Tab-separated table of C-alpha atoms in Angstrom:
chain	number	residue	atom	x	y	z
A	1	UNK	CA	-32.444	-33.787	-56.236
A	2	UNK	CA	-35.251	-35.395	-54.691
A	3	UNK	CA	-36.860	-38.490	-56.431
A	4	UNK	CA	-39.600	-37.962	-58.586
A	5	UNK	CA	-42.939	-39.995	-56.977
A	6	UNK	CA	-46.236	-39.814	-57.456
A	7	UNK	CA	-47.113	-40.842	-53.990
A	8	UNK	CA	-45.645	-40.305	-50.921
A	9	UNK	CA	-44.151	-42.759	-48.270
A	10	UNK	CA	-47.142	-41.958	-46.078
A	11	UNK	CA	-49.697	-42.925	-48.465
A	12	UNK	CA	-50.555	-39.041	-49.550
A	13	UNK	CA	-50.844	-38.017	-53.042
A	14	UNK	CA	-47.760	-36.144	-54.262
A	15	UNK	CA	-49.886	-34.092	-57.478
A	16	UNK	CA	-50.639	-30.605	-57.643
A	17	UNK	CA	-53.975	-30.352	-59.499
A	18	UNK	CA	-54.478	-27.077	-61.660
A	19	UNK	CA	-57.913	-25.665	-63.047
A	20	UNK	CA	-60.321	-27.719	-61.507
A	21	UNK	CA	-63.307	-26.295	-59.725
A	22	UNK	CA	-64.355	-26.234	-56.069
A	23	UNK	CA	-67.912	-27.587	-54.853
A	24	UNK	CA	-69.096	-28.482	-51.690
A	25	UNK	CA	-68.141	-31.958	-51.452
A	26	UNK	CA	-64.554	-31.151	-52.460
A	27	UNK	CA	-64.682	-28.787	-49.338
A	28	UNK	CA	-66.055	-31.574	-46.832
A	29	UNK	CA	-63.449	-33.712	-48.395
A	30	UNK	CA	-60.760	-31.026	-47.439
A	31	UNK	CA	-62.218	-30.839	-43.912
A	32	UNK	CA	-62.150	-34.793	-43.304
A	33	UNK	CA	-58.881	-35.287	-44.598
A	34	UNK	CA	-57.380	-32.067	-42.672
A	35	UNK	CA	-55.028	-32.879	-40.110
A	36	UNK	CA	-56.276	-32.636	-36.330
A	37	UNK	CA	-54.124	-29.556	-36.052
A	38	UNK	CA	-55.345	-27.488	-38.704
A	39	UNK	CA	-58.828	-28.245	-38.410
A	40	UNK	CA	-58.867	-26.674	-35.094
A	41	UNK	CA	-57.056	-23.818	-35.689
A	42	UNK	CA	-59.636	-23.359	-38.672
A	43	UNK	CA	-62.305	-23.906	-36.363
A	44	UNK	CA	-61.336	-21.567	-34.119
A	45	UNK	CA	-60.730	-19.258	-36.940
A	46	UNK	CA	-64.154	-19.404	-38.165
A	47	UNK	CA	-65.605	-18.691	-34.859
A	48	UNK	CA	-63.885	-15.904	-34.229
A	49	UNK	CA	-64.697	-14.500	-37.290
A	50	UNK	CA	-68.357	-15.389	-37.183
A	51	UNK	CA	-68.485	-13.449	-34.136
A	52	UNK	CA	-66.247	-10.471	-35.398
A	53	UNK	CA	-68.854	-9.844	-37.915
A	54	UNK	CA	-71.895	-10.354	-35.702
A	55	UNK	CA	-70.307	-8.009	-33.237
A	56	UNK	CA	-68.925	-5.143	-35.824
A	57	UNK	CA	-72.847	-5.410	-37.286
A	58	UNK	CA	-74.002	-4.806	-33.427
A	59	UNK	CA	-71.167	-2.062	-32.911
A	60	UNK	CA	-72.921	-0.154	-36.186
A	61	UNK	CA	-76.158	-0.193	-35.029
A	62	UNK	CA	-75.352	1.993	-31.979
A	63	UNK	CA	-75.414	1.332	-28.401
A	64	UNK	CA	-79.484	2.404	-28.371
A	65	UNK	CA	-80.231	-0.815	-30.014
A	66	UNK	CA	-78.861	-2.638	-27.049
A	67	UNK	CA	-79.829	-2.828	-23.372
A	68	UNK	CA	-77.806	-3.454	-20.291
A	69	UNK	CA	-74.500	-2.038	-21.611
A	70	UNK	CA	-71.803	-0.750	-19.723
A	71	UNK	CA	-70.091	1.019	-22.162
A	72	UNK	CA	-71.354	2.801	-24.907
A	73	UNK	CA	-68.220	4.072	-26.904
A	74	UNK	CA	-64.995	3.373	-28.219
A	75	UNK	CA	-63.280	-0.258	-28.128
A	76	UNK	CA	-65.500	-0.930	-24.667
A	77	UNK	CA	-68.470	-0.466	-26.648
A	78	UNK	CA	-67.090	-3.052	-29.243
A	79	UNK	CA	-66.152	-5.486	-26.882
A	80	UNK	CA	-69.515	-5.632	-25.509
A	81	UNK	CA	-70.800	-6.143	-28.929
A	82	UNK	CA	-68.578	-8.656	-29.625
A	83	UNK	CA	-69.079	-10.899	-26.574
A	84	UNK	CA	-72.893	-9.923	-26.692
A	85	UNK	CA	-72.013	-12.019	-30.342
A	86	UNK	CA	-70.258	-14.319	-28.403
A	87	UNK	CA	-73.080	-15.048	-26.058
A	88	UNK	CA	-75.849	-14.856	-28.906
A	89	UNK	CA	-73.727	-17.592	-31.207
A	90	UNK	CA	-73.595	-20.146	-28.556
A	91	UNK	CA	-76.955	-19.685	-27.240
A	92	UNK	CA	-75.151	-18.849	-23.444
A	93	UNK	CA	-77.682	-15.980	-22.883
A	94	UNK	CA	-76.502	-13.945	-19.980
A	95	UNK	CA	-78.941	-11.436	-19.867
A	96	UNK	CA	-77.408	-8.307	-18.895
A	97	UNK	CA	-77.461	-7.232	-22.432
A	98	UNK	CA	-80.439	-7.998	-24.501
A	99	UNK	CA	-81.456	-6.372	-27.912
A	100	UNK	CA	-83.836	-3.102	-28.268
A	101	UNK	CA	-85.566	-2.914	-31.881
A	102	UNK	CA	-86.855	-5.077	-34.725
A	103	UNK	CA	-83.772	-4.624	-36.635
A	104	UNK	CA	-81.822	-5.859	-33.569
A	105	UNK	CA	-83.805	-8.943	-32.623
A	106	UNK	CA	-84.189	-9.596	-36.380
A	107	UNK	CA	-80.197	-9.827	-36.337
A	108	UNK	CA	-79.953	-11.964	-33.156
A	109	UNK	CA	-82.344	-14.532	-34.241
A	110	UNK	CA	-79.941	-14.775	-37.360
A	111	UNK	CA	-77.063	-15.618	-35.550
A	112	UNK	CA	-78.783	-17.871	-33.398
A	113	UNK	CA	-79.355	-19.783	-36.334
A	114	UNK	CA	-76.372	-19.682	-37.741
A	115	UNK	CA	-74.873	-20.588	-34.513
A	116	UNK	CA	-76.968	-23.819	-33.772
A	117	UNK	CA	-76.113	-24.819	-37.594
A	118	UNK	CA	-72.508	-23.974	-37.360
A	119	UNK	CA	-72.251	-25.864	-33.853
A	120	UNK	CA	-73.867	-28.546	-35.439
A	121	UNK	CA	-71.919	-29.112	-38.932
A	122	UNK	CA	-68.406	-28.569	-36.870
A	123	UNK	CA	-69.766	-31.143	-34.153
A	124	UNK	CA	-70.824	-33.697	-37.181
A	125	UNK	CA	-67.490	-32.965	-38.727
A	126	UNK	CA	-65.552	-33.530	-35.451
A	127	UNK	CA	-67.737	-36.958	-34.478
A	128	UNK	CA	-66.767	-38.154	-38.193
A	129	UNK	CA	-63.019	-37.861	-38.095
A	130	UNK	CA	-62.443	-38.993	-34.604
A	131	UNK	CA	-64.708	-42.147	-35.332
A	132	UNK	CA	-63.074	-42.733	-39.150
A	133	UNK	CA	-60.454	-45.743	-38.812
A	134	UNK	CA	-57.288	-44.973	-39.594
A	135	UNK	CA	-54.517	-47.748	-40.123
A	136	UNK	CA	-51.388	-47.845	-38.210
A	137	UNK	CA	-49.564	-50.579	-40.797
A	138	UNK	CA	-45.937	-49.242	-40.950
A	139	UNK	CA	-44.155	-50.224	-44.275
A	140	UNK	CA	-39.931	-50.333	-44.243
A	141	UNK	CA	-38.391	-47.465	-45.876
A	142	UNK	CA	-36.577	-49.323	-48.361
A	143	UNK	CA	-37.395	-52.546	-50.539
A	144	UNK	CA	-34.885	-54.731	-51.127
A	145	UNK	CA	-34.081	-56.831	-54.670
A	146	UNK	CA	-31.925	-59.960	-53.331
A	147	UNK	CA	-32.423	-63.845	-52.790
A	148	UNK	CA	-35.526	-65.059	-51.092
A	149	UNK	CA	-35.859	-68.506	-50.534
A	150	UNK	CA	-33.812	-69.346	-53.419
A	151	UNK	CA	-35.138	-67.155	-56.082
A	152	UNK	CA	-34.032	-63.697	-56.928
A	153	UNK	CA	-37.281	-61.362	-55.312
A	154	UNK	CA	-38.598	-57.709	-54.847
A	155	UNK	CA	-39.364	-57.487	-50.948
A	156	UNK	CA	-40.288	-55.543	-48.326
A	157	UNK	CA	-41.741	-55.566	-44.880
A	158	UNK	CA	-44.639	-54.598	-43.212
A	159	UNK	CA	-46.377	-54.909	-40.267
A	160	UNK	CA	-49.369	-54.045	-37.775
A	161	UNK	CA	-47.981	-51.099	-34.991
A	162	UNK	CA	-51.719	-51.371	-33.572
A	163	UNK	CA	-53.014	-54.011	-30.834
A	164	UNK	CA	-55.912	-55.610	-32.944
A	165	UNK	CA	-56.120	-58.017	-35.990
A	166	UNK	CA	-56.810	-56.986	-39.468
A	167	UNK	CA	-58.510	-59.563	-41.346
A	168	UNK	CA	-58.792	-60.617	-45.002
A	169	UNK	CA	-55.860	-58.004	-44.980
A	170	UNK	CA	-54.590	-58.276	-49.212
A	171	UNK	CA	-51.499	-56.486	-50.954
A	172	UNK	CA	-51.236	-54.932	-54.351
A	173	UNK	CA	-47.943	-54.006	-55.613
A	174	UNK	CA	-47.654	-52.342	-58.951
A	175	UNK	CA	-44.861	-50.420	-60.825
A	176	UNK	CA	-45.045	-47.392	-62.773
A	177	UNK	CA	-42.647	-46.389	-65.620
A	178	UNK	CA	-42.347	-43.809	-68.219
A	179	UNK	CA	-42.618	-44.669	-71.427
A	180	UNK	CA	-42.226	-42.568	-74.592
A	181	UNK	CA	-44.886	-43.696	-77.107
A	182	UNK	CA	-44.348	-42.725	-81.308
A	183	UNK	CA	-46.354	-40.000	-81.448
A	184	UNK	CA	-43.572	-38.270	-78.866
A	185	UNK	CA	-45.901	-38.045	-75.462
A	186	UNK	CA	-44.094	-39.708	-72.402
A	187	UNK	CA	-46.830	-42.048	-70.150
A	188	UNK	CA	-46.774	-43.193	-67.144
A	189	UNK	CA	-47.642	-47.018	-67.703
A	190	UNK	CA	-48.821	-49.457	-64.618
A	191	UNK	CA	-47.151	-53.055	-64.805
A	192	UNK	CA	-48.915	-55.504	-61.520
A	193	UNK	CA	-46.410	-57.576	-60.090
A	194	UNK	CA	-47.015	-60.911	-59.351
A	195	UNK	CA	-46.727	-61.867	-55.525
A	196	UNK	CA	-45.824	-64.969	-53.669
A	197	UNK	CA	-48.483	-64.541	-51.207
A	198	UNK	CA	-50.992	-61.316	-51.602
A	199	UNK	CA	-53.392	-62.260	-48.679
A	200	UNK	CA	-53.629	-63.270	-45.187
A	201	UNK	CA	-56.432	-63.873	-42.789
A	202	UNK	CA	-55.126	-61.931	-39.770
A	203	UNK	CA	-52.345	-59.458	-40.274
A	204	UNK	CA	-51.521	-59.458	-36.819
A	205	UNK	CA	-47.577	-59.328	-36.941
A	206	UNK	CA	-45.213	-58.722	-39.873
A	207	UNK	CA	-45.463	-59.713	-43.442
A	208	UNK	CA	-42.366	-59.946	-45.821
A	209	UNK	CA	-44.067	-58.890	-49.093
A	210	UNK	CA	-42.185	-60.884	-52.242
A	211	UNK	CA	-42.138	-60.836	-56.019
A	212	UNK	CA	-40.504	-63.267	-57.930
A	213	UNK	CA	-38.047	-61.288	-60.995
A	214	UNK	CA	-38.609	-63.805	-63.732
A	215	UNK	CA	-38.240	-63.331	-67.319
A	216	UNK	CA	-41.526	-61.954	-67.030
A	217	UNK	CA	-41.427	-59.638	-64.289
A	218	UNK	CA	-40.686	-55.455	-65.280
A	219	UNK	CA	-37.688	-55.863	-63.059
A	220	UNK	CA	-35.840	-58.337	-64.714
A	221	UNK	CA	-31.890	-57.445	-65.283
A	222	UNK	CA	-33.147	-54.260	-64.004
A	223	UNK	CA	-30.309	-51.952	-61.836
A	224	UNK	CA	-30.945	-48.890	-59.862
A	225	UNK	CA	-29.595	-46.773	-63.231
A	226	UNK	CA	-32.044	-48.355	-64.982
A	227	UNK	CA	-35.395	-47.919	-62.956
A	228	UNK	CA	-34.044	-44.263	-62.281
A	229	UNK	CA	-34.208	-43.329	-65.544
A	230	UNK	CA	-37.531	-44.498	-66.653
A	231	UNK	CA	-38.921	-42.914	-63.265
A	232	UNK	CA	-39.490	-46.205	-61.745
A	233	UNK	CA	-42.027	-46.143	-58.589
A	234	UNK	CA	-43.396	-49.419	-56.894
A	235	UNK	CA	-46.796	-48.366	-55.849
A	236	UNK	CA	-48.517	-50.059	-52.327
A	237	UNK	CA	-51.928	-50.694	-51.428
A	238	UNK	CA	-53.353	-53.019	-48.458
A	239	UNK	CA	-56.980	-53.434	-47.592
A	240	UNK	CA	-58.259	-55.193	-44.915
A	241	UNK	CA	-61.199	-54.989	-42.446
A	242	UNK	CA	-60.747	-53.638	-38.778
A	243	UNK	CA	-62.398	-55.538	-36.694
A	244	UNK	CA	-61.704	-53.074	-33.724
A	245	UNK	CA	-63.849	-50.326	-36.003
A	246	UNK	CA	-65.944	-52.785	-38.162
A	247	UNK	CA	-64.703	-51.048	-40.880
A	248	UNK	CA	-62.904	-51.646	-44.208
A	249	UNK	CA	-59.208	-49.998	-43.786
A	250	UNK	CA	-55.793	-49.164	-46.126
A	251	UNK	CA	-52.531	-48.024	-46.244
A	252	UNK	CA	-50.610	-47.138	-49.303
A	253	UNK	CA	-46.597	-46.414	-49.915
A	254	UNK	CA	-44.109	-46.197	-52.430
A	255	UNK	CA	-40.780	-46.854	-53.355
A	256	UNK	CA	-38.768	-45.152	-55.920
A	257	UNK	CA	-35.201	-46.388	-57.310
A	258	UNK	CA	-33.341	-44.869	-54.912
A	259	UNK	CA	-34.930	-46.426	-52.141
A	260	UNK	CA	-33.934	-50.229	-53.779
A	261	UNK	CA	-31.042	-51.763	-51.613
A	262	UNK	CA	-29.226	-54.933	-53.706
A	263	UNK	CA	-28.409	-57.816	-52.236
A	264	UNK	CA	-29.175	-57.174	-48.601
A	265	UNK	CA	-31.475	-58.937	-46.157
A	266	UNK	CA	-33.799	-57.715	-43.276
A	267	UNK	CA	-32.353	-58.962	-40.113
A	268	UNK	CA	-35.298	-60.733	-37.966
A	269	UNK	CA	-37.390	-58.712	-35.939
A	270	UNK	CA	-39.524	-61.586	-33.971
A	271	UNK	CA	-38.243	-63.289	-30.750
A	272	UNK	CA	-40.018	-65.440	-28.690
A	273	UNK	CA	-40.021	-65.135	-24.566
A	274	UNK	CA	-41.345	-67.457	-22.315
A	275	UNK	CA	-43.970	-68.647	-24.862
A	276	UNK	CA	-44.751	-65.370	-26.315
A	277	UNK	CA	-44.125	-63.796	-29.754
A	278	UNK	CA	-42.167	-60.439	-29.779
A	279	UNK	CA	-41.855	-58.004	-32.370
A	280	UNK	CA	-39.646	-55.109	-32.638
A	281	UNK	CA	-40.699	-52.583	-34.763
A	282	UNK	CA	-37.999	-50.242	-34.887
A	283	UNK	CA	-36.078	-52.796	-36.875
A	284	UNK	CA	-38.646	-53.160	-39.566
A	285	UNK	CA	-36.470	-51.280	-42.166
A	286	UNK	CA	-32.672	-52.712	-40.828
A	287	UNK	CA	-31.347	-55.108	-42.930
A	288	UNK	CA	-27.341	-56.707	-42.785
């Protein structure tokens, strides 16, 4: 069975919201966060149905309310209407067809406009998400609960996979557990855990993220058994400012019980060479 999170290891959202209504800006929000794949293929979707309307409209009108043709009937005569749309959408302009009638030129200066206004929301669109800063900060894919600098700790690493410095980077761990109140409802309460070091002024390399499990900490005397059955996730958020983009920037993961190791330790991933730090990301989640 796979382990119940409300957020997963990429950062994304792992809730499926029912009943709530649509606007516009939940639609633009859709769009930005789209991936690069399928907001192409929707673009290109949308303008081929833009123009397989424009075009079908054309094709009803009859071939009299357009000059220049070459065909008048049949699938010819719709493919001329079609790329007649085509031409008309994008503002190309050929000119060996050309509308005849009010009715005609009436529908060409519509799609003209919706053209110019569709070219220009897409390009807006497009300019937006390539220019948005995304983070690269890769997280290990497990946390471990073991000694750390004599103390028994929560960590896990972390660590820049881009070529730039992320200042005033700061981390927020927090758990969430169910909890069954007296009135019967089961809640999903937030504990903030307490870290050794939360911020650093250029997150450049790595950074071993620690709690200390005290007598105080949610953790405490806690095994895998336990956190598993009170639906245990450790929730991840950094925030720092990119000073590649000029932008403010985060990354969020999660762990959930099963992804706790006990009494393990993440072998070292920096080396140094002829005066120079190395890093080796692929090792980021290894431990020994």
């Amino acid at each position: 069975m796979a382990p119940k999170r409300s957020l997963n290891k990429n950062g994304t959202d792992n809730i499926n919201r029912k009943s709530l209504r649509k606007n516009v800006s939940d639609l633009y929000h859709s769009l930005m966060s789209m991936r690069w794949s399928d907001f192409f293929v929707l673009t290109i979707c949308v303008y081929i149905v833009i123009n397989l309307f424009f075009g079908t409209l054309y094709f009803l009108l009859g071939p009299e309310g357009l000059s220049g043709l070459v065909h008048t009937n049949g699938l010819d005569f719709f493919e001329e209407c079609y790329f007649f749309s085509v031409q008309t959408f994008s503002t190309i302009g050929y000119g060996r067809v050309s509308p005849v009638g009010l009715v005609q030129n009436i529908l060409v200066a519509i799609e003209a406009f919706t053209g110019m206004l569709s070219i220009a929301v897409m390009s807006g669109l497009l300019f937006t998400k390539f220019s948005r800063p995304i983070s690269k900060v890769i997280f290990s894919e497990v946390a471990l609960i073991t000694s750390h600098r004599g103390q028994r700790c929560l960590v896990f690493r972390m660590a820049n996979s881009r070529l730039n410095q992320i200042v005033e980077a700061t981390v927020t761990v927090s758990i969430l557990m169910s909890t069954k109140t007296p009135e019967g409802q089961y809640l999903r309460v937030q504990h903030d855990l307490n870290l050794i070091r939360s911020r650093s002024l250029f997150f450049t390399m790595s950074w071993l993220v620690a709690h200390i499990i005290d007598e105080k900490s949610p953790l405490f005397n806690k095994s895998t058994e336990d956190l598993d059955a009170v639906d245990a996730e450790i929730i991840v958020s950094v925030l720092g400012f990119d000073e590649t983009y000029g932008q403010t920037i985060h990354a969020r993961t999660s762990f959930v019980a099963q992804e706790l190791v006990f009494d393990k330790q993440f072998v070292d991933i920096i080396s140094r060479t002829d005066g120079l730090l190395n890093i080796d990301l692929d090792k980021i989640s290894t431990v020994h």
